[in-house]
Tab-separated table of C-alpha atoms in Angstrom:
chain	number	residue	atom	x	y	z
A	27	ASP	CA	30.735	0.839	5.708
A	28	SER	CA	28.596	0.345	2.582
A	29	GLY	CA	28.065	4.067	2.002
A	30	VAL	CA	24.301	3.709	2.442
A	31	THR	CA	22.908	5.560	5.431
A	32	GLN	CA	19.615	4.958	7.165
A	33	THR	CA	17.950	7.012	9.841
A	34	PRO	CA	16.859	6.526	12.501
A	35	LYS	CA	18.638	3.423	13.777
A	36	HIS	CA	15.867	2.572	16.186
A	37	LEU	CA	12.258	3.637	16.350
A	38	ILE	CA	9.668	2.778	18.979
A	39	THR	CA	6.101	3.786	18.396
A	40	ALA	CA	2.550	2.784	19.199
A	41	THR	CA	-0.043	0.958	17.146
A	42	GLY	CA	-1.999	3.185	14.820
A	43	GLN	CA	0.825	5.665	14.424
A	44	ARG	CA	2.732	6.681	11.306
A	45	VAL	CA	6.509	6.768	10.857
A	46	THR	CA	8.963	7.722	8.143
A	47	LEU	CA	12.214	5.903	7.530
A	48	ARG	CA	14.917	7.629	5.558
A	49	CYS	CA	17.639	6.279	3.288
A	50	SER	CA	20.522	7.970	1.511
A	51	PRO	CA	22.067	5.833	-1.236
A	52	ARG	CA	25.747	5.575	-2.076
A	53	SER	CA	27.066	8.455	-4.094
A	54	GLY	CA	26.320	7.765	-7.766
A	55	ASP	CA	23.741	5.035	-7.182
A	56	LEU	CA	20.401	5.677	-8.839
A	57	SER	CA	18.391	2.758	-7.478
A	58	VAL	CA	17.020	2.405	-3.985
A	59	TYR	CA	15.408	-0.772	-2.653
A	60	TRP	CA	13.448	-1.279	0.549
A	61	TYR	CA	13.263	-4.579	2.434
A	62	GLN	CA	11.569	-5.781	5.583
A	63	GLN	CA	13.059	-8.465	7.800
A	64	SER	CA	10.711	-9.774	10.476
A	65	LEU	CA	11.757	-12.171	13.220
A	66	ASP	CA	12.741	-15.563	11.774
A	67	GLN	CA	11.883	-14.348	8.293
A	68	GLY	CA	14.033	-13.748	5.308
A	69	LEU	CA	14.268	-10.377	3.711
A	70	GLN	CA	10.997	-9.387	2.082
A	71	PHE	CA	11.417	-7.124	-0.914
A	72	LEU	CA	9.060	-4.178	-0.652
A	73	ILE	CA	9.742	-1.719	-3.454
A	74	GLN	CA	12.410	-0.302	-5.750
A	75	TYR	CA	12.881	3.196	-7.101
A	76	TYR	CA	15.179	4.145	-9.930
A	77	ASN	CA	16.067	7.785	-10.516
A	78	GLY	CA	12.891	8.995	-8.869
A	79	GLU	CA	10.458	6.547	-10.408
A	80	GLU	CA	8.994	3.339	-9.080
A	81	ARG	CA	10.685	0.421	-10.865
A	82	ALA	CA	9.492	-2.722	-9.126
A	83	LYS	CA	7.048	-3.624	-6.417
A	84	GLY	CA	7.123	-6.561	-4.046
A	85	ASN	CA	5.036	-7.463	-1.032
A	86	ILE	CA	4.402	-3.925	0.085
A	87	LEU	CA	1.232	-3.323	2.072
A	88	GLU	CA	-1.169	-0.571	1.050
A	89	ARG	CA	-0.477	1.092	4.408
A	90	PHE	CA	3.132	1.521	3.302
A	91	SER	CA	4.379	3.937	0.683
A	92	ALA	CA	7.722	5.145	-0.530
A	93	GLN	CA	9.222	7.806	-2.706
A	94	GLN	CA	12.590	8.830	-4.066
A	95	PHE	CA	13.428	12.501	-4.170
A	96	PRO	CA	15.419	14.482	-6.777
A	97	ASP	CA	18.553	14.233	-4.621
A	98	LEU	CA	17.991	10.423	-4.771
A	99	HIS	CA	17.369	9.900	-1.101
A	100	SER	CA	14.300	7.820	-0.325
A	101	GLU	CA	11.691	7.651	2.374
A	102	LEU	CA	9.509	4.745	3.409
A	103	ASN	CA	6.284	5.761	5.097
A	104	LEU	CA	4.486	3.275	7.305
A	105	SER	CA	1.024	4.200	8.546
A	106	SER	CA	-1.689	2.713	10.750
A	107	LEU	CA	1.048	0.665	12.343
A	108	GLU	CA	0.306	-2.782	13.714
A	109	LEU	CA	2.280	-4.976	16.084
A	110	GLY	CA	3.209	-7.196	13.145
A	111	ASP	CA	5.011	-4.316	11.453
A	112	SER	CA	7.772	-4.576	14.039
A	113	ALA	CA	10.801	-5.522	12.005
A	114	LEU	CA	14.172	-4.489	10.700
A	115	TYR	CA	13.821	-2.337	7.594
A	116	PHE	CA	16.752	-2.268	5.211
A	117	CYS	CA	17.463	0.066	2.385
A	118	ALA	CA	19.872	-0.873	-0.394
A	119	SER	CA	21.211	0.993	-3.383
A	120	SER	CA	22.739	0.038	-6.682
A	121	VAL	CA	24.072	1.912	-9.651
A	122	ALA	CA	21.658	0.416	-12.164
A	123	GLY	CA	17.939	-0.058	-12.399
A	124	GLY	CA	17.822	-3.721	-13.189
A	125	GLY	CA	19.735	-6.966	-13.318
A	126	PRO	CA	21.820	-8.588	-10.614
A	127	TYR	CA	23.930	-5.543	-9.998
A	128	GLU	CA	25.471	-5.515	-6.605
A	129	GLN	CA	23.227	-3.958	-4.011
A	130	TYR	CA	24.789	-2.145	-1.113
A	131	PHE	CA	22.763	-2.398	2.059
A	132	GLY	CA	22.461	0.107	4.845
A	133	PRO	CA	22.632	-0.956	8.500
A	134	GLY	CA	18.845	-0.979	8.832
A	135	THR	CA	16.230	0.710	10.979
A	136	ARG	CA	14.748	-1.361	13.761
A	137	LEU	CA	11.082	-0.526	14.220
A	138	THR	CA	9.258	-1.625	17.341
A	139	VAL	CA	5.502	-1.152	17.485
A	140	THR	CA	4.032	-1.442	20.978
B	18	ASP	CA	4.345	-17.942	-0.470
B	19	GLN	CA	8.020	-18.696	0.076
B	20	GLN	CA	9.472	-18.952	-3.421
B	21	VAL	CA	13.036	-19.267	-2.173
B	22	LYS	CA	13.776	-21.671	0.661
B	23	GLN	CA	16.802	-22.380	2.775
B	24	ASN	CA	15.899	-25.460	4.746
B	25	SER	CA	18.969	-25.548	6.979
B	26	PRO	CA	18.824	-22.788	9.586
B	27	SER	CA	22.378	-23.486	10.711
B	28	LEU	CA	25.605	-25.210	9.682
B	29	SER	CA	28.891	-25.802	11.514
B	30	VAL	CA	32.131	-26.554	9.687
B	31	GLN	CA	35.741	-26.946	10.722
B	32	GLU	CA	38.191	-24.305	9.533
B	33	GLY	CA	39.837	-25.338	6.264
B	34	ARG	CA	37.009	-27.652	5.225
B	35	ILE	CA	34.299	-27.007	2.660
B	36	SER	CA	31.069	-25.244	3.580
B	37	ILE	CA	28.062	-26.056	1.422
B	38	LEU	CA	24.969	-23.922	1.767
B	39	ASN	CA	21.834	-24.966	-0.041
B	40	CYS	CA	18.850	-23.166	-1.471
B	41	ASP	CA	15.727	-24.338	-3.306
B	42	TYR	CA	13.304	-22.315	-5.366
B	43	THR	CA	9.888	-22.911	-6.836
B	44	ASN	CA	9.617	-20.446	-9.717
B	45	SER	CA	11.359	-21.475	-12.918
B	46	MET	CA	11.123	-17.920	-14.270
B	47	PHE	CA	13.890	-16.453	-12.138
B	48	ASP	CA	16.639	-14.778	-14.179
B	49	TYR	CA	19.416	-14.530	-11.619
B	50	PHE	CA	20.339	-15.971	-8.277
B	51	LEU	CA	22.456	-14.242	-5.683
B	52	TRP	CA	24.114	-14.973	-2.376
B	53	TYR	CA	24.508	-12.452	0.417
B	54	LYS	CA	26.384	-12.632	3.696
B	55	LYS	CA	25.191	-10.844	6.819
B	56	TYR	CA	27.008	-10.112	10.047
B	57	PRO	CA	25.072	-9.118	13.172
B	58	ALA	CA	24.032	-5.467	13.315
B	59	GLU	CA	25.007	-4.931	9.665
B	60	GLY	CA	23.164	-5.018	6.384
B	61	PRO	CA	23.683	-7.923	3.986
B	62	THR	CA	26.740	-7.878	1.731
B	63	PHE	CA	26.653	-9.196	-1.818
B	64	LEU	CA	28.857	-12.253	-2.395
B	65	ILE	CA	28.261	-13.796	-5.776
B	66	SER	CA	25.569	-14.193	-8.419
B	67	ILE	CA	24.748	-16.574	-11.238
B	68	SER	CA	22.636	-16.208	-14.343
B	69	SER	CA	19.916	-18.771	-14.933
B	70	ILE	CA	21.621	-19.744	-18.199
B	71	LYS	CA	24.761	-20.889	-16.401
B	72	ASP	CA	25.372	-23.753	-14.025
B	73	LYS	CA	28.471	-22.530	-12.227
B	74	ASN	CA	30.129	-19.298	-11.233
B	75	GLU	CA	33.333	-19.000	-9.275
B	76	ASP	CA	34.892	-16.087	-7.426
B	77	GLY	CA	37.903	-16.905	-5.323
B	78	ARG	CA	36.896	-19.200	-2.484
B	79	PHE	CA	33.217	-18.930	-3.394
B	80	THR	CA	31.490	-21.028	-6.049
B	81	VAL	CA	27.788	-21.101	-6.790
B	82	PHE	CA	26.232	-24.075	-8.553
B	83	LEU	CA	22.831	-23.997	-10.202
B	84	ASN	CA	20.783	-27.107	-10.991
B	85	LYS	CA	17.784	-25.854	-12.921
B	86	SER	CA	16.107	-29.211	-13.299
B	87	ALA	CA	16.107	-29.635	-9.514
B	88	LYS	CA	15.439	-25.925	-8.887
B	89	HIS	CA	18.369	-25.961	-6.529
B	90	LEU	CA	21.438	-23.854	-5.990
B	91	SER	CA	24.315	-24.162	-3.606
B	92	LEU	CA	27.171	-22.015	-2.391
B	93	HIS	CA	30.502	-23.691	-1.762
B	94	ILE	CA	33.133	-21.983	0.351
B	95	VAL	CA	36.591	-23.549	0.161
B	96	PRO	CA	38.537	-23.379	2.390
B	97	SER	CA	36.248	-22.123	5.125
B	98	GLN	CA	37.674	-19.484	7.461
B	99	PRO	CA	36.459	-18.258	10.860
B	100	GLY	CA	35.678	-14.872	9.298
B	101	ASP	CA	33.118	-16.621	7.095
B	102	SER	CA	30.922	-17.157	10.148
B	103	ALA	CA	27.760	-15.224	9.312
B	104	VAL	CA	24.214	-15.667	8.075
B	105	TYR	CA	24.002	-16.452	4.373
B	106	PHE	CA	20.953	-15.552	2.321
B	107	CYS	CA	20.178	-16.777	-1.136
B	108	ALA	CA	18.018	-14.600	-3.350
B	109	ALA	CA	16.358	-14.838	-6.727
B	110	LEU	CA	15.555	-12.094	-9.205
B	111	ASN	CA	12.730	-12.317	-11.711
B	112	THR	CA	12.180	-10.478	-14.970
B	113	GLY	CA	10.051	-7.920	-13.142
B	114	ASN	CA	13.118	-6.953	-11.104
B	115	GLN	CA	11.555	-8.342	-7.926
B	116	PHE	CA	13.854	-9.983	-5.424
B	117	TYR	CA	12.935	-13.007	-3.326
B	118	PHE	CA	15.112	-13.950	-0.378
B	119	GLY	CA	15.408	-17.135	1.620
B	120	THR	CA	15.295	-17.162	5.418
B	121	GLY	CA	19.038	-17.569	5.774
B	122	THR	CA	21.510	-20.176	7.018
B	123	SER	CA	23.760	-19.347	9.933
B	124	LEU	CA	27.260	-20.650	9.225
B	125	THR	CA	29.738	-21.191	12.056
B	126	VAL	CA	33.317	-21.984	11.117
B	127	ILE	CA	35.110	-23.600	14.033
B	128	PRO	CA	38.830	-22.768	14.373
């Protein structure tokens, strides 16, 4: 158990819909990262927040947005969903905002868009 | 644009022997390289990292080698154990704090 929790575990929704994925970091960690893992793909870095502020941005689509709240939990919002958005979405946390500090990954949320 | 590549989707090794997992990258501006291990139905777990100014880092049975001129890194596991069977991802971190992951290599250690 990494200490990072993600809800829900599974999500099935239709194209065009909007969903919110939630992540609670390990106690004491200030950074939250979001990743997408599609079938046969590596992990794609989406975005990082550090202590409530956006720190780094990867290949995140404009239809996707994220935020980190004062209690440090984070939400990833996916809108106008397409079939290609079906993937495993991971959240990770680390104590620091930069550098190769160890990231602790949650178990992921599996999103299926039908 | 796949900046980090793992060209071997799978690898099988006998228990007790050395496992060598390879990774290539295209961007010479990466600051750090990392290896993660992933079991089914779990998130990745950090294994070991190396700074771009070093060529070797060792942690117990795990050693990472970096060849900057070839833009290549490798993870050596010695001796390999059945519990090492997992998918291994290499990742690179740039100065903008963006992470790039490879597609993973599935390692099977045969008892």
